[in-house]
Amino acid sequence: MKKWLFLKLLMLLSCCIAPGTLLAKGSAAVSTGHVTVTLLSEQVKAEPEQTLWLALRFDLIPHWHIYWRNPGASGSAPLIRWTLPAGWEAGAIQWPVPKRIRVGPLTNYGFEGSVSLLVPVEVPPGPLPAAPQTIIAEAEWLVCRVDCIPETGRLTLELNTAGSGSITATETRELFTAARAQWPAMTNLAGDYRLEGGTLAISVATPGTLSAAPSDVWFAANEWGPVDASGVQRWEQTATAVTLTVPAGDVPPAGAVPLHGLLVVESEHQGTPARSGYRVRLTAQPPTTANQHLDLVTALVFAFLGGLILNILPCVLPVLSIKILGFVREAGANQRRLTTHGLVYASGVLASVTVLATVLLILRAGGESLGWGFQLQSPLLVTLLAYLMLLVGLNLSGVFSVGDRLMDAGQSLTESSGLLNTFATGVLAV
């Protein structure tokens, strides 16, 4: 477990339960006190088979920020749910190059000041209705300084489909032009990575536009998990490549899965800080050092020691007394019976863990960045778990009673002395 996991959890909880959520209706702009969010269109008129460009612009007060697609050590990226005319389809958010924002020991990826998130919308072929077309964006975002406040807004925009005007105001055109200038370079750079212990050795072909003397170079994965955002990254520049040593994250890339991300180059131009980004696709390379994987015997020894250590956890100690009572009941049985039931119980435990591990490996082989505990990076899930624990406490306190039938069902599987019941006991233990 990472050393700052507890602090991350506290920040996630504060993100979810802090007051200040706002919901506005029927407006192209929402102001919350921390940020003003505006829905804009690059085109004032919708036409068949056109790619409309919409922007959700965030104007933040000083020292507050929102997050990139991968928020880093904590946080949550903005989310937009579109309600569009029939047949219209919205594409993915085009993310600008983020900056690293440090909050205590944690490092996040995000934006301060003003930022515009552009989204393409495809208009279908064929004649459009004469009436103005309504576009609705229901947005959710997390705005943070040290504490985080979840906010929402419902923004509405109408586009004409008739008339001769199609040129937007100069200020709007300049806003979209400036937003595109903040995008990473459109060309994907080729590179590779090698997982060695707890670090990723990354090599990327030097882009032709790379500064001759960058002040810093760092890598951010597109999704949370493969890279530890708060860790120190070391880089070197050669004539043909940029190499980085990056600390692996809580869910390092598994197998030969490609790693997609952003190479960010920071420099100064005439005393003014500048930041540019390059999309990169990294292919996996085999480790160079020997004995990267534990042999089976060593792995089994450590697994056994891990199982012993787990028995001192507060959630496991009560179960030990139940098992001791089971041993007492079986004390008079013959050795063959004890051995058989012990093996069947172990089979139930191993079968359950194998199913869980298999599902996880299948998902990760499909490109999902998943691992044990990954769900605790979701502020929504952490909030739901907090409420679940409250309900469990009320249930145990006798305020209400829920789940008696489920407990009876589990008891019925384990209360007799057959082998099937012993196997079920192992399953339920997991």
mmCIF file of N, CA, C and O in Angstrom, residues 243-303:
data_model
loop_
_atom_site.group_PDB
_atom_site.id
_atom_site.type_symbol
_atom_site.label_atom_id
_atom_site.label_comp_id
_atom_site.label_asym_id
_atom_site.label_seq_id
_atom_site.Cartn_x
_atom_site.Cartn_y
_atom_site.Cartn_z
ATOM 1 N N THR A 243 14.738 9.609 -22.427
ATOM 2 C CA THR A 243 14.553 8.459 -21.550
ATOM 3 C C THR A 243 14.134 8.955 -20.171
ATOM 4 O O THR A 243 14.634 9.978 -19.682
ATOM 5 N N LEU A 244 13.215 8.219 -19.557
ATOM 6 C CA LEU A 244 12.714 8.586 -18.247
ATOM 7 C C LEU A 244 12.686 7.370 -17.340
ATOM 8 O O LEU A 244 12.455 6.248 -17.796
ATOM 9 N N THR A 245 12.926 7.615 -16.065
ATOM 10 C CA THR A 245 12.723 6.604 -15.025
ATOM 11 C C THR A 245 11.548 7.074 -14.180
ATOM 12 O O THR A 245 11.636 8.089 -13.491
ATOM 13 N N VAL A 246 10.447 6.332 -14.266
ATOM 14 C CA VAL A 246 9.178 6.763 -13.692
ATOM 15 C C VAL A 246 8.731 5.747 -12.645
ATOM 16 O O VAL A 246 8.723 4.539 -12.936
ATOM 17 N N PRO A 247 8.357 6.167 -11.448
ATOM 18 C CA PRO A 247 7.871 5.204 -10.453
ATOM 19 C C PRO A 247 6.535 4.600 -10.879
ATOM 20 O O PRO A 247 5.627 5.318 -11.317
ATOM 21 N N ALA A 248 6.422 3.281 -10.775
ATOM 22 C CA ALA A 248 5.178 2.607 -11.126
ATOM 23 C C ALA A 248 4.097 2.937 -10.105
ATOM 24 O O ALA A 248 4.370 3.217 -8.938
ATOM 25 N N GLY A 249 2.841 2.889 -10.550
ATOM 26 C CA GLY A 249 1.724 3.222 -9.691
ATOM 27 C C GLY A 249 1.124 2.011 -9.009
ATOM 28 O O GLY A 249 1.719 0.922 -8.967
ATOM 29 N N ASP A 250 -0.076 2.198 -8.468
ATOM 30 C CA ASP A 250 -0.750 1.121 -7.747
ATOM 31 C C ASP A 250 -1.155 -0.025 -8.660
ATOM 32 O O ASP A 250 -1.306 -1.153 -8.216
ATOM 33 N N VAL A 251 -1.367 0.266 -9.949
ATOM 34 C CA VAL A 251 -1.745 -0.779 -10.912
ATOM 35 C C VAL A 251 -0.773 -0.705 -12.083
ATOM 36 O O VAL A 251 -1.085 -0.147 -13.139
ATOM 37 N N PRO A 252 0.451 -1.238 -11.939
ATOM 38 C CA PRO A 252 1.418 -1.186 -13.040
ATOM 39 C C PRO A 252 0.920 -1.971 -14.237
ATOM 40 O O PRO A 252 0.124 -2.903 -14.094
ATOM 41 N N PRO A 253 1.352 -1.602 -15.429
ATOM 42 C CA PRO A 253 0.891 -2.318 -16.630
ATOM 43 C C PRO A 253 1.264 -3.786 -16.564
ATOM 44 O O PRO A 253 2.353 -4.153 -16.126
ATOM 45 N N ALA A 254 0.327 -4.627 -17.000
ATOM 46 C CA ALA A 254 0.524 -6.074 -16.924
ATOM 47 C C ALA A 254 0.749 -6.644 -18.315
ATOM 48 O O ALA A 254 0.110 -6.243 -19.286
ATOM 49 N N GLY A 255 1.661 -7.605 -18.398
ATOM 50 C CA GLY A 255 1.888 -8.303 -19.657
ATOM 51 C C GLY A 255 2.418 -7.374 -20.736
ATOM 52 O O GLY A 255 3.234 -6.494 -20.490
ATOM 53 N N ALA A 256 1.905 -7.573 -21.953
ATOM 54 C CA ALA A 256 2.370 -6.800 -23.101
ATOM 55 C C ALA A 256 1.387 -5.696 -23.470
ATOM 56 O O ALA A 256 1.290 -5.293 -24.628
ATOM 57 N N VAL A 257 0.634 -5.179 -22.510
ATOM 58 C CA VAL A 257 -0.365 -4.150 -22.777
ATOM 59 C C VAL A 257 0.332 -2.840 -23.114
ATOM 60 O O VAL A 257 1.199 -2.384 -22.362
ATOM 61 N N PRO A 258 -0.010 -2.184 -24.246
ATOM 62 C CA PRO A 258 0.578 -0.879 -24.552
ATOM 63 C C PRO A 258 0.180 0.154 -23.501
ATOM 64 O O PRO A 258 -0.869 0.057 -22.870
ATOM 65 N N LEU A 259 1.017 1.146 -23.333
ATOM 66 C CA LEU A 259 0.778 2.206 -22.356
ATOM 67 C C LEU A 259 0.632 3.525 -23.116
ATOM 68 O O LEU A 259 1.544 3.946 -23.833
ATOM 69 N N HIS A 260 -0.536 4.133 -22.982
ATOM 70 C CA HIS A 260 -0.815 5.398 -23.668
ATOM 71 C C HIS A 260 -0.724 6.541 -22.668
ATOM 72 O O HIS A 260 -1.191 6.421 -21.528
ATOM 73 N N GLY A 261 -0.152 7.648 -23.102
ATOM 74 C CA GLY A 261 -0.032 8.770 -22.191
ATOM 75 C C GLY A 261 0.444 10.027 -22.879
ATOM 76 O O GLY A 261 0.310 10.195 -24.105
ATOM 77 N N LEU A 262 1.013 10.915 -22.073
ATOM 78 C CA LEU A 262 1.414 12.232 -22.527
ATOM 79 C C LEU A 262 2.831 12.506 -22.045
ATOM 80 O O LEU A 262 3.143 12.327 -20.865
ATOM 81 N N LEU A 263 3.687 12.920 -22.968
ATOM 82 C CA LEU A 263 5.028 13.387 -22.634
ATOM 83 C C LEU A 263 4.973 14.913 -22.576
ATOM 84 O O LEU A 263 4.673 15.567 -23.579
ATOM 85 N N VAL A 264 5.211 15.467 -21.410
ATOM 86 C CA VAL A 264 5.100 16.911 -21.209
ATOM 87 C C VAL A 264 6.504 17.504 -21.091
ATOM 88 O O VAL A 264 7.331 17.017 -20.312
ATOM 89 N N VAL A 265 6.749 18.544 -21.879
ATOM 90 C CA VAL A 265 8.048 19.214 -21.895
ATOM 91 C C VAL A 265 7.855 20.641 -21.411
ATOM 92 O O VAL A 265 7.056 21.399 -21.977
ATOM 93 N N GLU A 266 8.569 21.005 -20.359
ATOM 94 C CA GLU A 266 8.505 22.355 -19.816
ATOM 95 C C GLU A 266 9.804 23.090 -20.148
ATOM 96 O O GLU A 266 10.892 22.511 -20.059
ATOM 97 N N SER A 267 9.662 24.350 -20.528
ATOM 98 C CA SER A 267 10.830 25.147 -20.902
ATOM 99 C C SER A 267 10.515 26.622 -20.641
ATOM 100 O O SER A 267 9.445 26.966 -20.134
ATOM 101 N N GLU A 268 11.446 27.481 -20.983
ATOM 102 C CA GLU A 268 11.244 28.923 -20.861
ATOM 103 C C GLU A 268 11.549 29.581 -22.188
ATOM 104 O O GLU A 268 12.521 29.228 -22.864
ATOM 105 N N HIS A 269 10.696 30.536 -22.577
ATOM 106 C CA HIS A 269 10.904 31.278 -23.819
ATOM 107 C C HIS A 269 10.914 32.763 -23.487
ATOM 108 O O HIS A 269 9.903 33.331 -23.102
ATOM 109 N N GLN A 270 12.095 33.354 -23.577
ATOM 110 C CA GLN A 270 12.281 34.762 -23.240
ATOM 111 C C GLN A 270 11.781 35.073 -21.831
ATOM 112 O O GLN A 270 11.082 36.062 -21.587
ATOM 113 N N GLY A 271 12.106 34.167 -20.904
ATOM 114 C CA GLY A 271 11.746 34.361 -19.520
ATOM 115 C C GLY A 271 10.330 33.948 -19.161
ATOM 116 O O GLY A 271 9.946 34.026 -17.985
ATOM 117 N N THR A 272 9.549 33.490 -20.128
ATOM 118 C CA THR A 272 8.163 33.079 -19.889
ATOM 119 C C THR A 272 8.079 31.565 -19.889
ATOM 120 O O THR A 272 8.522 30.925 -20.852
ATOM 121 N N PRO A 273 7.540 30.960 -18.829
ATOM 122 C CA PRO A 273 7.416 29.495 -18.819
ATOM 123 C C PRO A 273 6.507 29.011 -19.948
ATOM 124 O O PRO A 273 5.488 29.637 -20.269
ATOM 125 N N ALA A 274 6.890 27.909 -20.559
ATOM 126 C CA ALA A 274 6.108 27.304 -21.645
ATOM 127 C C ALA A 274 5.984 25.812 -21.377
ATOM 128 O O ALA A 274 6.870 25.195 -20.772
ATOM 129 N N ARG A 275 4.869 25.239 -21.822
ATOM 130 C CA ARG A 275 4.620 23.816 -21.611
ATOM 131 C C ARG A 275 3.977 23.239 -22.863
ATOM 132 O O ARG A 275 2.988 23.762 -23.363
ATOM 133 N N SER A 276 4.547 22.166 -23.373
ATOM 134 C CA SER A 276 3.999 21.501 -24.556
ATOM 135 C C SER A 276 3.878 20.011 -24.274
ATOM 136 O O SER A 276 4.572 19.467 -23.410
ATOM 137 N N GLY A 277 2.979 19.364 -24.986
ATOM 138 C CA GLY A 277 2.729 17.943 -24.756
ATOM 139 C C GLY A 277 2.736 17.148 -26.039
ATOM 140 O O GLY A 277 2.446 17.676 -27.123
ATOM 141 N N TYR A 278 3.071 15.873 -25.919
ATOM 142 C CA TYR A 278 3.132 14.973 -27.061
ATOM 143 C C TYR A 278 2.441 13.666 -26.689
ATOM 144 O O TYR A 278 2.768 13.053 -25.665
ATOM 145 N N ARG A 279 1.480 13.264 -27.512
ATOM 146 C CA ARG A 279 0.831 11.975 -27.287
ATOM 147 C C ARG A 279 1.828 10.854 -27.576
ATOM 148 O O ARG A 279 2.529 10.896 -28.595
ATOM 149 N N VAL A 280 1.897 9.864 -26.702
ATOM 150 C CA VAL A 280 2.843 8.772 -26.896
ATOM 151 C C VAL A 280 2.125 7.437 -26.728
ATOM 152 O O VAL A 280 1.174 7.321 -25.947
ATOM 153 N N ARG A 281 2.585 6.472 -27.474
ATOM 154 C CA ARG A 281 2.120 5.083 -27.341
ATOM 155 C C ARG A 281 3.349 4.230 -27.078
ATOM 156 O O ARG A 281 4.239 4.118 -27.933
ATOM 157 N N LEU A 282 3.399 3.647 -25.893
ATOM 158 C CA LEU A 282 4.568 2.878 -25.465
ATOM 159 C C LEU A 282 4.273 1.398 -25.555
ATOM 160 O O LEU A 282 3.264 0.926 -25.023
ATOM 161 N N THR A 283 5.132 0.671 -26.226
ATOM 162 C CA THR A 283 4.998 -0.783 -26.298
ATOM 163 C C THR A 283 5.835 -1.423 -25.202
ATOM 164 O O THR A 283 6.890 -0.905 -24.808
ATOM 165 N N ALA A 284 5.365 -2.548 -24.706
ATOM 166 C CA ALA A 284 6.029 -3.224 -23.591
ATOM 167 C C ALA A 284 7.264 -3.964 -24.075
ATOM 168 O O ALA A 284 7.259 -4.597 -25.136
ATOM 169 N N GLN A 285 8.328 -3.898 -23.300
ATOM 170 C CA GLN A 285 9.556 -4.633 -23.557
ATOM 171 C C GLN A 285 9.817 -5.570 -22.381
ATOM 172 O O GLN A 285 9.490 -5.254 -21.229
ATOM 173 N N PRO A 286 10.412 -6.741 -22.630
ATOM 174 C CA PRO A 286 10.695 -7.670 -21.526
ATOM 175 C C PRO A 286 11.750 -7.096 -20.598
ATOM 176 O O PRO A 286 12.589 -6.291 -21.008
ATOM 177 N N PRO A 287 11.714 -7.468 -19.324
ATOM 178 C CA PRO A 287 12.724 -6.976 -18.369
ATOM 179 C C PRO A 287 14.121 -7.390 -18.797
ATOM 180 O O PRO A 287 14.330 -8.453 -19.381
ATOM 181 N N THR A 288 15.091 -6.525 -18.484
ATOM 182 C CA THR A 288 16.476 -6.830 -18.840
ATOM 183 C C THR A 288 17.184 -7.616 -17.750
ATOM 184 O O THR A 288 18.120 -8.351 -18.010
ATOM 185 N N THR A 289 16.748 -7.443 -16.510
ATOM 186 C CA THR A 289 17.412 -8.145 -15.413
ATOM 187 C C THR A 289 16.799 -9.518 -15.215
ATOM 188 O O THR A 289 15.643 -9.757 -15.557
ATOM 189 N N ALA A 290 17.583 -10.421 -14.638
ATOM 190 C CA ALA A 290 17.126 -11.796 -14.436
ATOM 191 C C ALA A 290 16.306 -11.898 -13.163
ATOM 192 O O ALA A 290 16.341 -11.036 -12.295
ATOM 193 N N ASN A 291 15.588 -13.013 -13.088
ATOM 194 C CA ASN A 291 14.814 -13.333 -11.881
ATOM 195 C C ASN A 291 13.833 -12.232 -11.502
ATOM 196 O O ASN A 291 13.720 -11.821 -10.355
ATOM 197 N N GLN A 292 13.116 -11.725 -12.506
ATOM 198 C CA GLN A 292 12.127 -10.696 -12.229
ATOM 199 C C GLN A 292 10.901 -11.275 -11.524
ATOM 200 O O GLN A 292 10.157 -10.548 -10.878
ATOM 201 N N HIS A 293 10.674 -12.562 -11.680
ATOM 202 C CA HIS A 293 9.504 -13.189 -11.081
ATOM 203 C C HIS A 293 9.948 -14.199 -10.024
ATOM 204 O O HIS A 293 10.960 -14.886 -10.171
ATOM 205 N N LEU A 294 9.190 -14.285 -8.955
ATOM 206 C CA LEU A 294 9.479 -15.259 -7.921
ATOM 207 C C LEU A 294 9.249 -16.672 -8.448
ATOM 208 O O LEU A 294 8.336 -16.915 -9.229
ATOM 209 N N ASP A 295 10.080 -17.599 -8.001
ATOM 210 C CA ASP A 295 9.813 -18.984 -8.343
ATOM 211 C C ASP A 295 8.625 -19.464 -7.516
ATOM 212 O O ASP A 295 8.209 -18.839 -6.537
ATOM 213 N N LEU A 296 8.056 -20.597 -7.907
ATOM 214 C CA LEU A 296 6.810 -21.070 -7.316
ATOM 215 C C LEU A 296 6.956 -21.316 -5.819
ATOM 216 O O LEU A 296 6.088 -20.928 -5.029
ATOM 217 N N VAL A 297 8.049 -21.957 -5.406
ATOM 218 C CA VAL A 297 8.220 -22.277 -3.991
ATOM 219 C C VAL A 297 8.293 -21.007 -3.153
ATOM 220 O O VAL A 297 7.635 -20.879 -2.106
ATOM 221 N N THR A 298 9.085 -20.013 -3.624
ATOM 222 C CA THR A 298 9.195 -18.748 -2.888
ATOM 223 C C THR A 298 7.849 -18.038 -2.816
ATOM 224 O O THR A 298 7.470 -17.490 -1.772
ATOM 225 N N ALA A 299 7.112 -18.044 -3.939
ATOM 226 C CA ALA A 299 5.800 -17.399 -3.954
ATOM 227 C C ALA A 299 4.853 -18.066 -2.959
ATOM 228 O O ALA A 299 4.100 -17.388 -2.250
ATOM 229 N N LEU A 300 4.899 -19.396 -2.873
ATOM 230 C CA LEU A 300 4.033 -20.110 -1.940
ATOM 231 C C LEU A 300 4.405 -19.801 -0.487
ATOM 232 O O LEU A 300 3.528 -19.654 0.369
ATOM 233 N N VAL A 301 5.704 -19.696 -0.210
ATOM 234 C CA VAL A 301 6.141 -19.374 1.144
ATOM 235 C C VAL A 301 5.626 -17.992 1.559
ATOM 236 O O VAL A 301 5.075 -17.805 2.657
ATOM 237 N N PHE A 302 5.794 -17.000 0.664
ATOM 238 C CA PHE A 302 5.322 -15.658 0.986
ATOM 239 C C PHE A 302 3.803 -15.612 1.075
ATOM 240 O O PHE A 302 3.244 -14.859 1.889
ATOM 241 N N ALA A 303 3.116 -16.376 0.233
ATOM 242 C CA ALA A 303 1.657 -16.425 0.315
ATOM 243 C C ALA A 303 1.216 -17.000 1.661
ATOM 244 O O ALA A 303 0.263 -16.504 2.289
#
